[in-house]
Every structure is written in structure tokens, then in C-alpha cells.
Short mmCIF file of C-alpha atoms in Angstrom, two decimals:
data_model
loop_
_atom_site.label_atom_id
_atom_site.label_comp_id
_atom_site.label_asym_id
_atom_site.label_seq_id
_atom_site.Cartn_x
_atom_site.Cartn_y
_atom_site.Cartn_z
CA MET J 155 -30.78 -22.60 -24.76
CA GLU J 156 -27.13 -21.53 -25.07
CA GLN J 157 -26.46 -22.78 -21.55
CA GLU J 158 -28.24 -26.05 -22.41
CA SER J 159 -25.95 -26.61 -25.41
CA LYS J 160 -22.88 -26.35 -23.16
CA LYS J 161 -23.99 -29.30 -21.06
CA LYS J 162 -22.26 -32.60 -21.75
CA THR J 163 -24.11 -35.05 -23.99
CA VAL J 164 -24.69 -38.32 -22.11
CA ILE J 165 -27.07 -40.12 -24.50
CA ASP J 166 -26.46 -39.84 -28.25
CA LEU J 167 -28.54 -42.01 -30.57
CA HIS J 168 -28.41 -41.62 -34.33
CA GLY J 169 -30.14 -43.62 -37.04
CA ILE J 170 -31.28 -46.30 -34.58
CA ILE J 171 -33.13 -49.15 -36.28
CA LYS J 172 -34.35 -52.19 -34.37
CA ARG J 173 -35.61 -55.32 -36.11
CA PHE J 174 -36.72 -58.65 -34.70
CA TYR J 175 -36.76 -62.06 -36.47
CA ILE J 176 -34.02 -60.78 -38.80
CA GLY J 177 -34.02 -62.50 -42.20
CA GLU J 178 -37.25 -64.37 -41.52
CA PRO J 179 -40.49 -63.91 -43.50
CA ASN J 180 -42.13 -62.32 -40.45
CA GLU J 181 -39.24 -59.86 -39.86
CA LEU J 182 -40.48 -56.93 -37.83
CA GLU J 183 -38.95 -53.44 -37.69
CA ILE J 184 -39.94 -51.62 -34.50
CA LEU J 185 -37.71 -48.53 -34.60
CA HIS J 186 -37.19 -46.75 -37.91
CA GLY J 187 -34.18 -44.44 -37.58
CA ILE J 188 -34.26 -42.75 -34.16
CA ASP J 189 -32.11 -39.67 -33.52
CA LEU J 190 -32.09 -38.53 -29.89
CA VAL J 191 -29.67 -36.53 -27.76
CA VAL J 192 -30.02 -36.18 -23.98
CA ARG J 193 -27.70 -33.89 -22.05
CA GLU J 194 -26.41 -34.14 -18.52
CA GLY J 195 -28.99 -33.19 -15.89
CA GLU J 196 -31.95 -33.16 -18.27
CA PHE J 197 -35.37 -34.56 -17.36
CA VAL J 198 -36.79 -35.89 -20.62
CA SER J 199 -40.01 -37.80 -21.24
CA VAL J 200 -40.73 -40.14 -24.15
CA VAL J 201 -44.46 -40.40 -24.79
CA GLY J 202 -46.50 -42.51 -27.16
CA ALA J 203 -49.32 -45.01 -27.37
CA SER J 204 -48.87 -48.73 -26.76
CA GLY J 205 -46.91 -50.25 -29.62
CA SER J 206 -45.13 -47.00 -30.51
CA GLY J 207 -41.72 -48.48 -29.65
CA LYS J 208 -41.16 -46.77 -26.27
CA SER J 209 -40.00 -49.84 -24.35
CA THR J 210 -37.84 -51.06 -27.25
CA LEU J 211 -36.16 -47.65 -27.27
CA MET J 212 -35.64 -47.75 -23.51
CA ASN J 213 -34.06 -51.20 -23.73
CA ILE J 214 -31.55 -49.83 -26.23
CA ILE J 215 -30.85 -46.67 -24.18
CA GLY J 216 -30.35 -48.86 -21.10
CA ALA J 217 -27.95 -51.22 -22.93
CA LEU J 218 -30.37 -54.10 -22.29
CA ASP J 219 -30.56 -54.67 -26.05
CA ARG J 220 -28.48 -53.65 -29.05
CA PRO J 221 -29.73 -51.78 -32.12
CA THR J 222 -29.85 -53.61 -35.45
CA GLU J 223 -28.44 -50.53 -37.19
CA GLY J 224 -27.31 -47.05 -36.18
CA GLY J 225 -24.96 -45.61 -33.58
CA TYR J 226 -25.26 -45.12 -29.84
CA TYR J 227 -22.81 -43.38 -27.55
CA LEU J 228 -23.46 -43.39 -23.80
CA ASP J 229 -21.28 -40.89 -21.98
CA GLY J 230 -18.81 -41.13 -24.87
CA LEU J 231 -18.65 -44.94 -24.98
CA ASP J 232 -19.60 -46.69 -28.23
CA ILE J 233 -22.35 -49.03 -27.03
CA VAL J 234 -22.71 -50.80 -30.37
CA LYS J 235 -19.10 -52.01 -30.21
CA ALA J 236 -18.97 -52.58 -26.44
CA LYS J 237 -18.47 -56.11 -25.14
CA ASP J 238 -21.09 -57.82 -22.97
CA ASN J 239 -19.04 -57.45 -19.78
CA GLU J 240 -18.65 -53.71 -20.47
CA LEU J 241 -22.40 -53.37 -20.94
CA SER J 242 -22.99 -55.22 -17.69
CA LYS J 243 -20.77 -52.73 -15.83
CA ILE J 244 -22.57 -49.81 -17.47
CA ARG J 245 -25.96 -51.15 -16.42
CA ASN J 246 -24.77 -51.63 -12.85
CA HIS J 247 -22.92 -48.34 -12.37
CA LYS J 248 -24.10 -45.70 -14.84
CA ILE J 249 -27.83 -46.44 -15.11
CA GLY J 250 -30.59 -46.93 -12.57
CA PHE J 251 -33.70 -48.73 -13.85
CA VAL J 252 -37.25 -48.26 -12.57
CA PHE J 253 -39.96 -50.46 -14.10
CA GLN J 254 -43.75 -50.43 -14.00
CA THR J 255 -43.74 -53.92 -12.43
CA TYR J 256 -41.17 -52.94 -9.74
CA ASN J 257 -39.06 -56.12 -10.31
CA LEU J 258 -38.38 -56.54 -6.59
CA ILE J 259 -37.23 -59.91 -5.30
CA ALA J 260 -40.00 -61.74 -3.45
CA ARG J 261 -39.56 -62.86 0.17
CA THR J 262 -36.64 -60.44 0.49
CA SER J 263 -36.79 -57.32 2.66
CA ALA J 264 -36.85 -53.83 1.17
CA LEU J 265 -33.41 -53.29 2.70
CA LYS J 266 -31.92 -56.37 1.02
CA ASN J 267 -33.56 -55.45 -2.31
CA VAL J 268 -31.86 -52.05 -2.23
CA GLU J 269 -28.53 -53.60 -1.21
CA LEU J 270 -28.48 -56.05 -4.13
CA PRO J 271 -26.93 -53.80 -6.86
CA MET J 272 -24.19 -52.85 -4.40
CA LEU J 273 -23.53 -56.52 -3.68
CA TYR J 274 -22.95 -57.09 -7.43
CA ALA J 275 -20.69 -54.03 -7.46
CA GLY J 276 -18.51 -55.48 -4.69
CA VAL J 277 -19.44 -52.96 -1.99
CA GLY J 278 -18.75 -54.18 1.57
CA LYS J 279 -21.64 -55.30 3.79
CA SER J 280 -21.59 -52.46 6.35
CA GLU J 281 -21.35 -49.82 3.62
CA ARG J 282 -24.15 -51.51 1.63
CA THR J 283 -26.47 -51.53 4.62
CA LYS J 284 -25.67 -47.93 5.57
CA ARG J 285 -26.34 -46.61 2.06
CA ALA J 286 -29.49 -48.73 1.60
CA LYS J 287 -30.92 -47.31 4.83
CA GLU J 288 -30.11 -43.76 3.69
CA LEU J 289 -31.80 -44.34 0.33
CA LEU J 290 -34.92 -45.85 1.89
CA LYS J 291 -35.12 -42.83 4.19
CA MET J 292 -34.79 -40.54 1.15
CA VAL J 293 -37.90 -42.10 -0.44
CA GLY J 294 -39.83 -42.17 2.85
CA MET J 295 -39.58 -45.93 3.41
CA GLU J 296 -37.36 -46.10 6.51
CA GLU J 297 -40.27 -47.48 8.57
CA ARG J 298 -40.79 -50.39 6.15
CA MET J 299 -37.22 -51.48 5.42
CA GLN J 300 -37.68 -54.96 6.93
CA HIS J 301 -40.92 -55.60 5.03
CA THR J 302 -41.04 -57.90 2.00
CA PRO J 303 -42.69 -56.85 -1.28
CA ASP J 304 -45.91 -58.76 -0.52
CA GLU J 305 -46.28 -56.62 2.63
CA LEU J 306 -46.05 -53.35 0.68
CA SER J 307 -48.52 -51.37 -1.42
CA GLY J 308 -47.81 -50.59 -5.08
CA GLY J 309 -46.57 -47.10 -4.27
CA GLN J 310 -44.33 -48.42 -1.50
CA LYS J 311 -42.87 -51.04 -3.83
CA GLN J 312 -42.11 -48.37 -6.42
CA ARG J 313 -40.39 -46.19 -3.85
CA VAL J 314 -38.22 -49.17 -2.85
CA ALA J 315 -37.51 -49.72 -6.56
CA ILE J 316 -36.38 -46.09 -6.92
CA ALA J 317 -34.11 -46.47 -3.88
CA ARG J 318 -32.65 -49.62 -5.46
CA ALA J 319 -32.12 -47.77 -8.76
CA MET J 320 -30.05 -45.20 -6.85
CA ALA J 321 -27.93 -47.82 -5.03
CA ASN J 322 -24.74 -47.33 -7.03
CA ASP J 323 -25.31 -43.58 -7.49
CA PRO J 324 -25.90 -43.75 -11.27
CA ALA J 325 -25.76 -40.60 -13.37
CA ILE J 326 -28.80 -41.68 -15.41
CA ILE J 327 -32.21 -43.00 -14.35
CA LEU J 328 -34.42 -44.77 -16.89
CA ALA J 329 -38.01 -45.09 -15.76
CA ASP J 330 -40.37 -47.21 -17.88
CA GLU J 331 -44.01 -46.35 -17.04
CA PRO J 332 -43.09 -46.05 -13.32
CA THR J 333 -46.57 -44.75 -12.41
CA GLY J 334 -48.50 -47.03 -14.78
CA ALA J 335 -49.70 -49.44 -12.08
CA LEU J 336 -50.38 -46.75 -9.45
CA ASP J 337 -53.36 -44.56 -8.62
CA SER J 338 -52.99 -40.89 -9.53
CA LYS J 339 -52.16 -39.67 -5.99
CA THR J 340 -49.43 -42.29 -5.49
CA GLY J 341 -48.16 -41.75 -9.04
CA ARG J 342 -47.66 -38.06 -8.37
CA LEU J 343 -45.77 -38.90 -5.17
CA VAL J 344 -43.40 -41.04 -7.24
CA MET J 345 -43.02 -38.19 -9.78
CA ASP J 346 -42.14 -35.86 -6.91
CA ILE J 347 -39.24 -38.15 -5.99
CA PHE J 348 -37.98 -38.02 -9.58
CA HIS J 349 -38.14 -34.21 -9.54
CA LYS J 350 -36.08 -34.14 -6.34
CA LEU J 351 -33.47 -36.49 -7.80
CA ASN J 352 -33.25 -34.31 -10.90
CA LYS J 353 -33.23 -30.92 -9.20
CA ASP J 354 -31.32 -31.70 -5.99
CA GLN J 355 -28.87 -34.37 -7.22
CA GLY J 356 -28.59 -33.43 -10.90
CA LYS J 357 -29.62 -36.89 -12.12
CA THR J 358 -30.33 -37.25 -15.83
CA ILE J 359 -33.77 -38.84 -16.11
CA VAL J 360 -35.51 -40.39 -19.10
CA LEU J 361 -39.16 -41.12 -18.32
CA ILE J 362 -41.14 -43.43 -20.58
CA THR J 363 -44.86 -42.72 -20.18
CA HIS J 364 -48.20 -42.79 -21.95
CA SER J 365 -49.40 -39.91 -19.74
CA ASN J 366 -49.22 -36.49 -21.41
CA GLU J 367 -50.01 -34.92 -18.02
CA LEU J 368 -46.89 -36.38 -16.42
CA ALA J 369 -44.79 -35.66 -19.50
CA GLU J 370 -45.70 -31.96 -19.22
CA GLU J 371 -43.81 -31.87 -15.90
CA THR J 372 -40.52 -32.71 -17.62
CA GLU J 373 -38.19 -30.27 -19.38
CA ARG J 374 -38.48 -31.87 -22.81
CA ILE J 375 -41.14 -34.09 -24.36
CA VAL J 376 -40.26 -36.51 -27.17
CA THR J 377 -43.28 -38.05 -28.92
CA LEU J 378 -42.90 -41.47 -30.50
CA LYS J 379 -45.36 -42.91 -33.02
CA ASP J 380 -44.97 -46.12 -35.00
CA GLY J 381 -41.27 -46.32 -34.17
CA GLN J 382 -40.41 -42.76 -35.20
CA ILE J 383 -39.99 -39.48 -33.34
CA ILE J 384 -42.75 -37.24 -34.68
CA ASP J 385 -42.43 -34.32 -32.27
CA GLU J 386 -39.99 -32.84 -29.78
CA ARG J 387 -40.89 -29.85 -27.62
CA GLU J 388 -40.26 -28.22 -24.26
CA GLY J 389 -42.32 -29.15 -21.20
CA SER J 390 -42.82 -26.99 -18.12
CA GLY J 391 -40.15 -28.81 -16.10
CA ASP J 392 -42.12 -27.87 -12.99
CA ARG J 393 -42.75 -30.22 -10.09
CA ALA J 394 -46.44 -30.66 -9.36
CA VAL J 395 -47.80 -29.10 -6.17
CA PHE J 396 -48.90 -31.71 -3.59
#
């Protein structure tokens, strides 16, 4: 644990409150004072039932939404005070997003989907293509790089989505129910990729999941209920055997 405490803090949330319809009669508070610290290279899972606030929390961690109250520092930057263009750069360079619904662009090849974040980042065409091919090979999709999403299975789409999340070599990966739409065998294949990214490349990963079984594979398990953290404990951190 002493070694863990020496690692740099990359995600630091304190007193995070999130309300919707502020000031209206039907005002709704989803998060009720969240304190969470994630250190560099950690693989952390956030578990909880539907409606517990997991996705709202992920949107705040990923700078897709701002908290109503509280403080959030991402790699030392004050996210609450950051301007929109700063947040846009953070989302493009520091964080890779993987969603349950894949969010791939239809009628666009796997290769072009993976290249897209690099296009926004101003990376040249030849370099974009070279890196996209390397990433698709890393997730075992080199044979399908010219296929469009409608020609791919759910597991193949998610592997393309993971390759896309890695396009700009982010330090942090946020995965929101990445195995939720997959069968158990394919879901475990996707988890294996996350383990490799964490162990081999030192990526910090925050996994949002309703599956306690998958959460057990991560180093630390944070349990969310009704917008509050009710438990935080160590997981095994071990990659499943395939």
C-alpha cells in the first residue's frame, strides 16, 4: 500500500454533487457528495445497480459534464474552472472512451473509425493510418479493418471501439458497461484487452459495470448506491484465464 500511495493521483473528486433541472420543482440530485481518488496505472471498477449514478459519475470523470458542486482535478488540472476548449482537448488527448453501444460511425470502415480522433488532433494522414492499423492489430481486428460496423459482430465492434479509444495514446481509459451488450465469452475477451492495456502499457482504467464478477478482476472495487459510495475494497486484479 505504501508503494500505491507514491503513485501520482490522476483523478481527484471531492464533494461531487450533480443536480438536474436546477431550481425547478422537479429538481433531481443524482450524486450526493462523491469523494474518489484514482492513481496512475490503477484498474478501478465502479459497480452499482441501474439508477445508482454510475453513468452520471463517468460523464463527470470524463469531462463530458460538469458537477453542480464539489471539486475535480484531472492530472492536476481544475476541471470545474476549465474552459470548454480546454475540456475538449482533455477529452481528445488524455481520455479514451469505450461505451456499451460502441458509438462507431456507420458506413465507415473500422480503419477510418480508429483514425478519426487522430484527425481531430491534427495528426497527418500517413501517420494516422499507420497507427490505426497497429491498434487494430493489437485488438485482433487487422483482418477486418476495411469492414463497416454493420459487417461486424458486437464483440468486433467493441474491439474497434477500444482501438479508437487508444488512438491518441491517452493515459486514462473510461469504459462504461463495455461488455453489457456482449455474450459472456466475448465480454471476457474484451476484459482481457483491458488487462493487457493496464498491465503492459500502464493505462489507468476506470470500468463502469453492473457485473460483480468482472469487477472482481480489477484492483479496486468502488460500490455506488443511490448516488453515494457505500463501499470501497480491493479486488483480485487478476486477468481471467481464457
